Each structure stands twice: as structure tokens, then as C-alpha cells.
Coordinates of C-alpha atoms in Angstrom, one line a residue:
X25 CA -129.2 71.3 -58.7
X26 CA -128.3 67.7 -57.9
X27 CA -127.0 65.7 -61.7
X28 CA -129.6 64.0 -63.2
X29 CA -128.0 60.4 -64.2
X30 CA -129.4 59.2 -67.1
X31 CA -131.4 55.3 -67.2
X32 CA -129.3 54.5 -70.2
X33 CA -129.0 50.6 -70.4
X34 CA -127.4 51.3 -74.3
X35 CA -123.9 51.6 -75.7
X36 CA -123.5 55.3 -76.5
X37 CA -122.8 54.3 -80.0
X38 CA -125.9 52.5 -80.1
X39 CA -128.0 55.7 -79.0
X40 CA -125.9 58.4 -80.8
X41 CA -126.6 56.0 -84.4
X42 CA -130.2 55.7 -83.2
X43 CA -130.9 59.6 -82.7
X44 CA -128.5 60.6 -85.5
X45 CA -130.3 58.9 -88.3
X46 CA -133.9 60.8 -87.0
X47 CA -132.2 64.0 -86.6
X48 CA -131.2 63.7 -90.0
X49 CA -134.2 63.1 -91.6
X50 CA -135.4 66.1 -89.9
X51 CA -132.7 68.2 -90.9
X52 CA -133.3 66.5 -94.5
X53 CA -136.7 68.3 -94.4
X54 CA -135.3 71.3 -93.1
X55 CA -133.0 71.3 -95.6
X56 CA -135.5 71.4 -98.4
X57 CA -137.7 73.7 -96.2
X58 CA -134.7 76.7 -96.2
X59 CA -132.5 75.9 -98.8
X60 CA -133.6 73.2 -101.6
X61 CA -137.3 74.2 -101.9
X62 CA -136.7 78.1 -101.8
X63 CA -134.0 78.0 -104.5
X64 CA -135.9 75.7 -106.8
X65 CA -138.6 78.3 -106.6
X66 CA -136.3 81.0 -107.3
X67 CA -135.2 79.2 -110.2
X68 CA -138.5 79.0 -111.7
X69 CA -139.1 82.4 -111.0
X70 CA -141.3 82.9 -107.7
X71 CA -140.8 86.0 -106.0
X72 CA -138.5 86.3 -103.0
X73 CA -142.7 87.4 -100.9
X74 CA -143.4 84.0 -102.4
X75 CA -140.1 82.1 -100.9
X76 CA -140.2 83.9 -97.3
X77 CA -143.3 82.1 -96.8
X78 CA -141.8 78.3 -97.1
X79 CA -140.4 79.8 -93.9
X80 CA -143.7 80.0 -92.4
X81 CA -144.5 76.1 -92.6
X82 CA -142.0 75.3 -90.1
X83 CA -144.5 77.2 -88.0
X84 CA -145.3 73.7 -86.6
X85 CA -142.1 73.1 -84.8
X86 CA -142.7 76.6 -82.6
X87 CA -146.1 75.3 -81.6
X88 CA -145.2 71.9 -81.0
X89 CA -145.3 72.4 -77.4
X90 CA -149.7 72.4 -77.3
X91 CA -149.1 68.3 -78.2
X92 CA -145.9 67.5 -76.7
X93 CA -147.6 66.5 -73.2
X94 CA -150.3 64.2 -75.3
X95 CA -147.1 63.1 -76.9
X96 CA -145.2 62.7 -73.8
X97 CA -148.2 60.5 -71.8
X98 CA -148.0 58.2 -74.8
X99 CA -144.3 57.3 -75.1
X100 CA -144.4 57.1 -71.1
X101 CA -147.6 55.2 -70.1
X102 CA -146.9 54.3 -66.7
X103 CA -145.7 51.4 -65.5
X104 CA -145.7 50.0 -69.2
X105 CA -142.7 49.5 -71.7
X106 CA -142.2 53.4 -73.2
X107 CA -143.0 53.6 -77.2
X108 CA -140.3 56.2 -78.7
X109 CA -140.1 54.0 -81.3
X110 CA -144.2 53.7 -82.4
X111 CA -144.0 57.6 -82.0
X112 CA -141.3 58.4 -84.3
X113 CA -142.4 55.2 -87.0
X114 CA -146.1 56.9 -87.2
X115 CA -144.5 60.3 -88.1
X116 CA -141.6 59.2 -90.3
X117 CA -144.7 57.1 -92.8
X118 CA -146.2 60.3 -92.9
X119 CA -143.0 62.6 -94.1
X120 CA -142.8 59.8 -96.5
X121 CA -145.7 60.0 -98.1
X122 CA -145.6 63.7 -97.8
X123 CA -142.5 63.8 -100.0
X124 CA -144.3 61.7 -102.9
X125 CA -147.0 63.5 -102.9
X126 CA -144.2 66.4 -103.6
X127 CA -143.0 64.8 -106.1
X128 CA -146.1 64.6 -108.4
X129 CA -147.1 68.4 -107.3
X130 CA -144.2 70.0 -108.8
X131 CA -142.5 73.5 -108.3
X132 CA -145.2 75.6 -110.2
X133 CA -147.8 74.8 -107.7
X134 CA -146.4 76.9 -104.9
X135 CA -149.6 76.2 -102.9
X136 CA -149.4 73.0 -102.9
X137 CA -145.6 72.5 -102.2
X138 CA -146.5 74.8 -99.0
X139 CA -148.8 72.2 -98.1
X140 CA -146.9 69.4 -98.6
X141 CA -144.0 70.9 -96.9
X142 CA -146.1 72.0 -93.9
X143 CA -147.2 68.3 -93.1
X144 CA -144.1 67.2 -93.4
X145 CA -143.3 70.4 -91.0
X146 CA -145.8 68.7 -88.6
X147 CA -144.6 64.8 -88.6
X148 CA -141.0 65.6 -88.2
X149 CA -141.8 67.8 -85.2
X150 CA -143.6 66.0 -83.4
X151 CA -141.1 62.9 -84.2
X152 CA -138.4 65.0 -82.6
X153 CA -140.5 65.0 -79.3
X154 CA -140.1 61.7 -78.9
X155 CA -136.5 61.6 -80.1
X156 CA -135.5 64.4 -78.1
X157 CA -137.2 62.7 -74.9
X158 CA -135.6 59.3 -75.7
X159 CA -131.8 61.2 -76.2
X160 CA -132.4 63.0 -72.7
X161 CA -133.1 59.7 -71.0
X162 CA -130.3 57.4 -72.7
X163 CA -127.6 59.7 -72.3
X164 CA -125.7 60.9 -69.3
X165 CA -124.6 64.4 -67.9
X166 CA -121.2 63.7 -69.0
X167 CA -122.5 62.0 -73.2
X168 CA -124.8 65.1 -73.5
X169 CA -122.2 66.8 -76.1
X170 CA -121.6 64.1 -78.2
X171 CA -125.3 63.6 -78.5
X172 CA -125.4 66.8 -79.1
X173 CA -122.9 66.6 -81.7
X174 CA -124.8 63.6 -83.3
X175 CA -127.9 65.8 -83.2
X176 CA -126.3 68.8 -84.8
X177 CA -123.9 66.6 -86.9
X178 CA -126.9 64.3 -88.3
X179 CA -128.8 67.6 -88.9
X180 CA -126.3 69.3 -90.9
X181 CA -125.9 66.3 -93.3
X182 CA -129.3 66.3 -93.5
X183 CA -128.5 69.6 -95.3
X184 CA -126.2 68.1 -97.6
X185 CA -128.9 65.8 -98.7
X186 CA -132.1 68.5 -98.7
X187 CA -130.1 71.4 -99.5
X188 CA -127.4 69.9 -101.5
X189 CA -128.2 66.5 -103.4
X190 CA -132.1 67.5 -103.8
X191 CA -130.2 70.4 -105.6
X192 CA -128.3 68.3 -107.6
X193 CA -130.6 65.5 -108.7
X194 CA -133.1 68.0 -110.4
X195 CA -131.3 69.3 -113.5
X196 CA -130.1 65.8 -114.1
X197 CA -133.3 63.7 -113.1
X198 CA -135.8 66.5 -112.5
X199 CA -138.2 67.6 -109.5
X200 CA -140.2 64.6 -109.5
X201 CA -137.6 61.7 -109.1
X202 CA -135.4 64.1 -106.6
X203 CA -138.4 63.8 -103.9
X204 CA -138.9 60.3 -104.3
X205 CA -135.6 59.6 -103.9
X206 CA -135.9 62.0 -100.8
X207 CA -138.6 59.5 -99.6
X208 CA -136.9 56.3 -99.9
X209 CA -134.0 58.2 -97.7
X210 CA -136.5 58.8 -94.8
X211 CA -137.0 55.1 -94.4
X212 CA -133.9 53.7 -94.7
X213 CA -132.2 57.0 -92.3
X214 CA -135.4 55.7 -89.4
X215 CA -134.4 52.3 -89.6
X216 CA -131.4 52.0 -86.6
X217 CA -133.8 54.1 -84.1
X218 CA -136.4 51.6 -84.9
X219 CA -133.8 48.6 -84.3
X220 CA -132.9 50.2 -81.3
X221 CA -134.6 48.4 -77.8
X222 CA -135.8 51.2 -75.5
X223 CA -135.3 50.3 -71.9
X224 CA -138.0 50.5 -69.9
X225 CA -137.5 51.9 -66.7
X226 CA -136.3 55.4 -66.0
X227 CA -136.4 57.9 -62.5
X228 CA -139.5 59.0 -63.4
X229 CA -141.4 55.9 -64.1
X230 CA -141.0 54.9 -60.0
X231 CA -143.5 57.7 -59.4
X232 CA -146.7 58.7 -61.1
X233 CA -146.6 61.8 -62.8
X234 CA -148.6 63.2 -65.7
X235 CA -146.2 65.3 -68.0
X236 CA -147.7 68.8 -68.3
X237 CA -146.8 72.2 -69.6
X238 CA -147.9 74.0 -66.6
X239 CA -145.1 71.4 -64.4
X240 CA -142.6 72.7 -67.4
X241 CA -143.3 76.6 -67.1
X242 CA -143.4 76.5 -63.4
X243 CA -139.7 75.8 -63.5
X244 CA -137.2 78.3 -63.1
X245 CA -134.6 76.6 -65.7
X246 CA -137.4 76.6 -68.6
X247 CA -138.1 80.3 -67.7
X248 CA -134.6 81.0 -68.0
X249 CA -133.8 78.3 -71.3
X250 CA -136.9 80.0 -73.3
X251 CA -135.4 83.7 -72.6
X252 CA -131.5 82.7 -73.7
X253 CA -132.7 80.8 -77.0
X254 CA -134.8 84.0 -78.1
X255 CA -131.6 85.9 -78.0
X256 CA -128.8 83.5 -79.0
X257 CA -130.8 82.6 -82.5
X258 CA -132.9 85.8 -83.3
X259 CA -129.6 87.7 -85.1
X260 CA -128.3 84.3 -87.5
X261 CA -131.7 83.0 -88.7
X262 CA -132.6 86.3 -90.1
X263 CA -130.4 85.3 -92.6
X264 CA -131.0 82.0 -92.9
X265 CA -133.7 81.5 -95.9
X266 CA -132.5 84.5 -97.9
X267 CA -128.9 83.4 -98.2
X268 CA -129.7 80.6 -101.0
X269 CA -131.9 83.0 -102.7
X270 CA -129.1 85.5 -102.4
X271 CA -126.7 83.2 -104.1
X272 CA -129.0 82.3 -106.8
X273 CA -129.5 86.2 -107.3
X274 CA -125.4 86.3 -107.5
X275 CA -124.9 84.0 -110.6
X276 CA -125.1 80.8 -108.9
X277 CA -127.0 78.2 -110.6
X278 CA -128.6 75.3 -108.8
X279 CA -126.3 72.5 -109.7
X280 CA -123.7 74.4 -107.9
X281 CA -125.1 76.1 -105.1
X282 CA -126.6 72.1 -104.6
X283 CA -122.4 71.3 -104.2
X284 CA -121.5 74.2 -102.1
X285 CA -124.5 74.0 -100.0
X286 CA -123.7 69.9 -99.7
X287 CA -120.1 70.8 -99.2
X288 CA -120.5 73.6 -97.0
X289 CA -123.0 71.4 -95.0
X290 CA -120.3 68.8 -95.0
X291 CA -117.8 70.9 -93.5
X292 CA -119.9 72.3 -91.1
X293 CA -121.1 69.0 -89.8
X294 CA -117.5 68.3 -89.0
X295 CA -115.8 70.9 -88.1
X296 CA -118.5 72.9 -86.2
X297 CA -120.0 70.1 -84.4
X298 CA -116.8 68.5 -83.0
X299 CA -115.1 71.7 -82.6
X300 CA -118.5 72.1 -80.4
X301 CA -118.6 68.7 -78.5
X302 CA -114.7 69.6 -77.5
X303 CA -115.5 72.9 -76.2
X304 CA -118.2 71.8 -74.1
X305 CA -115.8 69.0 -72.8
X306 CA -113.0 71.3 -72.3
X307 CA -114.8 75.0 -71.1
X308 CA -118.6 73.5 -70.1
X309 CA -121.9 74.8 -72.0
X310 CA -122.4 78.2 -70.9
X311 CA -118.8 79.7 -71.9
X312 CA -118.7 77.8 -75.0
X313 CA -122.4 79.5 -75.9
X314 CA -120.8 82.9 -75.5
X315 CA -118.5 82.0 -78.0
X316 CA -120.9 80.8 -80.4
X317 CA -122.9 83.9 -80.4
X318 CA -119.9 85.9 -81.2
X319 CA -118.5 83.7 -84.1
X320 CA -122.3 83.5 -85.2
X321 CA -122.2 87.5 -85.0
X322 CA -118.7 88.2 -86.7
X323 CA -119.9 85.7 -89.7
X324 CA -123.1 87.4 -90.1
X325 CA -121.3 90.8 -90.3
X326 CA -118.7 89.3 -92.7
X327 CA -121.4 88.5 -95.0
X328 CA -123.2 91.5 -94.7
X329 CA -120.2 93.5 -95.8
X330 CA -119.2 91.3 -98.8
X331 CA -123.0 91.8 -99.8
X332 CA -122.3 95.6 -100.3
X333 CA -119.7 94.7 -103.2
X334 CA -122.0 94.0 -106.4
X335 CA -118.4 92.7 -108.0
X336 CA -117.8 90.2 -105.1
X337 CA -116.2 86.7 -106.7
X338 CA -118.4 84.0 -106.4
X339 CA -115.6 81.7 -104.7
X340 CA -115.6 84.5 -102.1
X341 CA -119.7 84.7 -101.9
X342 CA -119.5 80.7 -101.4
X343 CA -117.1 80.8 -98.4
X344 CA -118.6 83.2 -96.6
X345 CA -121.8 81.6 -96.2
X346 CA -119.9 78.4 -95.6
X347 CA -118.0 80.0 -92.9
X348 CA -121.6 81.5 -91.5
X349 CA -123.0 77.7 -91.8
X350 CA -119.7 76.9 -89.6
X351 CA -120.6 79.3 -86.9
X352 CA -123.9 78.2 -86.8
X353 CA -123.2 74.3 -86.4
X354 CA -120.7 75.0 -83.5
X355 CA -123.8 77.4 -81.9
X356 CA -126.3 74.2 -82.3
X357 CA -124.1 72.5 -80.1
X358 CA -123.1 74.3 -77.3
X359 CA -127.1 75.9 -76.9
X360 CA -128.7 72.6 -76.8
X361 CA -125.8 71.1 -74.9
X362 CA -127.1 73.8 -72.4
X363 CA -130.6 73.4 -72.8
X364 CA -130.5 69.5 -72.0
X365 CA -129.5 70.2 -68.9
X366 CA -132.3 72.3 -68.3
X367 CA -134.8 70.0 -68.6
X368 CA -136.7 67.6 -66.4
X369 CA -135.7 63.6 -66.7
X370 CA -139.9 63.6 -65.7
X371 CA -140.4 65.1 -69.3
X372 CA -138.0 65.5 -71.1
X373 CA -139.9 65.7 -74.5
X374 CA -142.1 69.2 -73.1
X375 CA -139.6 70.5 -71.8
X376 CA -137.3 70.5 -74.6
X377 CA -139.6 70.4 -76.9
X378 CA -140.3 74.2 -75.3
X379 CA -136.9 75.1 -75.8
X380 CA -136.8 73.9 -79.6
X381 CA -140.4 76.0 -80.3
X382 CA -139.0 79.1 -78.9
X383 CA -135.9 78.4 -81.7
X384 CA -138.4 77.5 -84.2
X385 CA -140.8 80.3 -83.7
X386 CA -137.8 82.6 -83.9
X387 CA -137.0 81.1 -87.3
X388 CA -140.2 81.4 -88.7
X389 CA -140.8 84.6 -88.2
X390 CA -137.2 85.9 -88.2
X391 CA -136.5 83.8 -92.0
X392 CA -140.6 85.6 -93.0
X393 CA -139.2 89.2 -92.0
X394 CA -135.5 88.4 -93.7
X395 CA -137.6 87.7 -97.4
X396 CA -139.6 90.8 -96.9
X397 CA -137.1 93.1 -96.0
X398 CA -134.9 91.6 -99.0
X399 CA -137.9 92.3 -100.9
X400 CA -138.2 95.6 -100.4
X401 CA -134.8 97.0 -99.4
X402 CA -131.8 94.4 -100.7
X403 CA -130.1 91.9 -99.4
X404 CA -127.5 94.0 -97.6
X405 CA -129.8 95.7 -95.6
X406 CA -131.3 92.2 -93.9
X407 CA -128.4 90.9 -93.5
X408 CA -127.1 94.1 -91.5
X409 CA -130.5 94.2 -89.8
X410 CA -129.2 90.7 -88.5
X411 CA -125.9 92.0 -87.8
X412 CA -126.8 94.2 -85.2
X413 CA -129.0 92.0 -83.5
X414 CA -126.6 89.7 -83.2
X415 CA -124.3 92.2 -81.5
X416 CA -127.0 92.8 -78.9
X417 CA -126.9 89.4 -78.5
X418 CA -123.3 89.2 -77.6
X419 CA -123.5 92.2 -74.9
X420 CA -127.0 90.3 -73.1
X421 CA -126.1 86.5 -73.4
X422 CA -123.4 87.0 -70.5
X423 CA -126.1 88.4 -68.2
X424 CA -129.0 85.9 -69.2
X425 CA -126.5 83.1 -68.6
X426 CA -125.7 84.1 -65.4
X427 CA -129.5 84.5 -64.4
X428 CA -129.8 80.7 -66.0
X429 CA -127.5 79.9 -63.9
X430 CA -128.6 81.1 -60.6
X431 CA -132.2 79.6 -61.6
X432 CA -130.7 76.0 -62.5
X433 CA -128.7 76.3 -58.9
X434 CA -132.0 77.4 -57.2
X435 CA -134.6 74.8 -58.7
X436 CA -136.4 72.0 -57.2
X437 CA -134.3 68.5 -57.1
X438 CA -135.6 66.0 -59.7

């Protein structure tokens, strides 16, 4: 396939502040979705069936793809300046006002904190479509992983503040003032994408085209991007909304599992994500995935054993799922490093957005099945469940890569 140069008119610094800031927001909501909210419930006492299904309202991001193309026809009207930036303002107001609605709901009302966090679910995803589609078009072949980096990056400090400081505000200022102050971060975290120009000219606005999910799934590199993200996450997210409850379960209380999870995130935002952008530099996107599975995998099976020890230290429970959180950053990476490549400049926002519903779906259902089978057979058991998928994983990613590859080589010129 010929590379697809990007339109960018901006500084990379410029775009990488501008998408960063969004992603993490996001990953802020994320963060409260998988970690904050479900230990928070744990701590006043909601049953771990009760907690797999905060899971589920991230349900919105697998089937973001039915409005991407209404999404997509929007930000791209042709002919006429693009508006990324009315998109991702419309969606951001309503996260906002989401999380104060949280706040006044409180953590009894599991109901209504589903409901709330499902909306929010809903704005930030479809926010990312027109993010996503923005980053595709600004940067080039050659910026891809450090945008990815930012993307990842931004998303795991969005952890430190949904996972981490959410944690840590409650048993000093309680539930109510932790979301609003979670509010009053989504705005001022949106501002440099909306003080960002958006050029207004791009390949695909020379020629009419009317972004479509049929044009998407008709292309060999979707086929083949939608097949490699099933198997690269299925194994790690398993795990991913159980391991908070799992520490809680262990002895840790919430103030502290707020600092290790905002620590942890920290670290991981760091050291995963630029440990990612350098492989991809150094050893390209596909090799550096086939790593990531396997750290992913060997992390997974790490915790997985230390689970089976009931006397396990706490210091060594802490830097295991650290080290997993590590793994996982570094895989963010180097997957949707690949994946950008994959899609079409034409539209960008489906096609990715197709790739990032597949990932989503996975972890809605995989994070549903990881509570249940805690549930009813122990943490252990899930997490070695996981285990062994991942280790499937490792022996079919090599093969699915090359198929990618010989689709990518084989599809239509942009």
C-alpha cells in the first residue's frame, strides 16, 4: 500500500497537547468506570455480580461504530471547514453534566450510578470518533507513535485521576465533592483541543465521498485489524475490572489502593508508553505487538500465581498489578500504532472507531465474565482463565499479523 501522508498544517506538539488532553478525559471516565466506581462499591458493600456490571456500560464504545459514519459526515461536510472541535465540545458538556449528576446520586444507588456512568460511556465515545479522526489526519506515517504515546500516555493519567485521586478525595472530602471536582477536570483537560485550529483541507476532501461502514468492511486491512484486536486484548481485560476489587478483598483500603492505582498509572504512563513509542520507532508496529502480547501474558500469569498465596504481602500484591498495568500501556501502543495504519485517511473516525469497538466489546464482555467467574469460583481461577488465553494469544498473533500484513500490501491505494 502506497503511505498515506498526513494534511497536518500543526506543530506535532500542538496536536499531541490537543488529543492528549481528550484522551484523558476519556481515560478519566474509564478510570472511574474500572477502577474508582467498582471499588467504591465494594467498599460499601455491593456484591462483586453487582460490580461486573459497571463493566457493561462501556457497552457504548463496542457499538459506537452504528453512529460513527453520521458522526464522520458531520466533522467532514464537504467542501466546508471540518468541526472536530463542535463534535468533541457537544460531548465533553454532556460528561460534565453527567458527572454532577453523580455526584448528588451517590454510591448506594447502584442503578443510578450505572446510568450516569453509561451516558457518560456514550459522550466520551463518540467524542473519541472525532478525536481519533482528527489524530489520523494531523499526524504523519512517521508521528503515528508518539501520538500514540500521547493517546495511551493521556489515557493512563487519566487513570491516576479516575482510579487514583477520585479514590483519594472520598474519605477526605466524600463521594459527592470527588465527582464534581471530576467535572470541573473535564473542562479545563478539553480546553487545548478546543484552542486548537483544524485545517481544513485534507486527501479526501478533493473528492466527494460519503463515509460508510459498508466502504470500511469492504477493506481487507479492517477485516484483518478487527480479527488481531479480538485476540491481542481478549486474555488481559479479563482481568481488568476484578483486579481493584481483588485488592480491596486483600486488605487494601481505598485511600491506598487510590495511591497505588495513581502511582501505578503514573508509572505506566511513562514507562510503558515511551518504552512503546521507541519500540515502534526502532522494530515497527507488528514486531513490537508480538511483544506486548507476551509481556501482557507473562504479567497476567504472574498475578495469577501470586493470587494462589492467601499470605501474599500486600507490597508484593501492589507490584504485581502495577507491573500488569505496565504491560498493558506498552500493548496500547504498539496495537493502535498498528491499527492507524490500517485505516482509511477518507474515514478515519469509522474505521478506527471499528477497531476501538472490537477492543471495547471485548472488554465489556470479557471484564462481565471476569466478575462472575470471581463470583462463583475465586479470583485465581479468572485470572488463570485469562492466563491461558493469553498464551493462545501469543502462539496466533504471529500468524494473524502476517495475514494483516499480506491484506495491507494487497489493498486498494487511498
Amino acid at each position: 500500500m502506497p503511505t498515506r501522508q498526513a494534511d497536518a498544517s500543526l506543530p506535532l506538539y500542538r496536536v499531541l497537547l490537543a488529543i492528549g488532553g481528550v484522551y484523558l478525559v476519556q481515560s478519566l471516565i474509564s478510570g472511574l468506570t474500572f477502577n474508582g466506581v467498582p471499588a467504591a462499591l465494594r467498599s460499601s458493600g455491593a456484591s462483586l455480580d453487582s460490580i461486573g456490571l459497571v463493566s457493561l456500560v462501556m457497552v457504548p464504545w463496542a457499538l459506537k461504530f452504528i453512529w460513527a459514519p453520521a458522526i464522520e459526515r458531520y466533522r467532514l461536510p464537504h467542501g466546508r471547514p471540518r468541526r472536530s472541535r463542535q463534535v468533541v465540545a457537544m460531548c465533553q458538556v454532556v460528561a460534565m453534566l453527567s458527572l454532577v449528576a453523580l455526584a448528588f446520586v451517590g454510591p448506594l444507588s447502584v442503578t443510578m450510578v450505572l446510568a450516569c456512568l453509561a451516558v457518560m460511556a456514550f459522550a466520551s465515545a463518540t467524542a473519541d470518533i472525532a478525536c481519533d479522526g482528527f489524530a489520523i489526519q494531523q499526524l504523519s506515517p512517521a508521528d503515528r507513535g508518539w501520538g500514540n504515546t500521547a493517546q495511551v500516555g493521556g489515557g493512563y493519567l487519566g487513570i491516576v485521576v479516575g482510579g487514583g485521586l477520585f479514590l483519594i478525595l472520598i474519605p477526605s472530602f466524600g463521594w459527592t465533592a470527588a465527582c464534581l471536582a471530576m467535572s470541573a477536570l473535564v473542562v479545563v483537560l478539553t480546553l487545548p483541543f478546543l484552542a486548537t485550529p483544524e485545517p481544513g483541507h485534507s486527501i479526501g476532501d478533493h473528492a466527494p465521498h460519503r463515509p460508510s461502514l459498508g466502504y470500511a468492511l469492504r477493506r481487507s486491512e479492517v477485516q484483518a485489524g478487527l480479527v488481531v484486536v479480538t485476540c491481542f486484548e481478549i486474555g488481559v481485560r479479563l482481568t481488568q475490572g476484578i483486579s481493584a476489587p481483588f485488592l480491596v478483598d486483600r486488605g487494601f483500603d481505598l485511600a491506598t489502593l487510590g495511591y497505588l492505582t495513581g502511582g501505578g498509572a503514573i508509572v505506566s504512563a511513562v514507562l510503558g508508553t515511551v518504552l512503546g513509542g521507541l519500540a515502534i520507532r526502532r522494530h515497527g508496529p507488528r514486531r513490537s505487538v508480538v511483544a506486548a502480547v507476551g509481556l501482557q501474558t507473562l504479567a497476567v500469569v504472574v498475578l495469577a500465581s501470586v493470587s494462589l498465596v492467601p499470605t501474599a504481602p500486600l507490597w508484593c500484591l501492589g507490584t504485581v498489578v502495577v507491573l500488569k498495568s505496565v504491560a498493558m500501556a506498552f500493548g496500547f501502543v504498539c496495537l493502535y500504532s498498528l491499527l492507524m495504519g490500517y485505516a482509511s485517511p477518507r474515514q478515519a473516525g469509522v474505521d478506527f472507531t471499528l477497531f476501538q469497538c472490537a477492543d471495547a466489546l471485548v472488554a465489556a464482555l470479557a471484564g462481565f465474565a471476569g466478575g462472575v467467574v470471581a463470583q462463583r469460583t475465586g479470583y485465581p481461577i479468572a485470572f488463570w482463565i485469562a492466563a491461558v488465553l493469553g498464551i493462545g494469544a501469543c502462539a496466533a498473533l504471529p500468524l494473524l499479523l502476517r495475514r494483516a500484513g499480506a491484506a495491507e500490501r494487497s489493498g486498494a491505494a487511498e
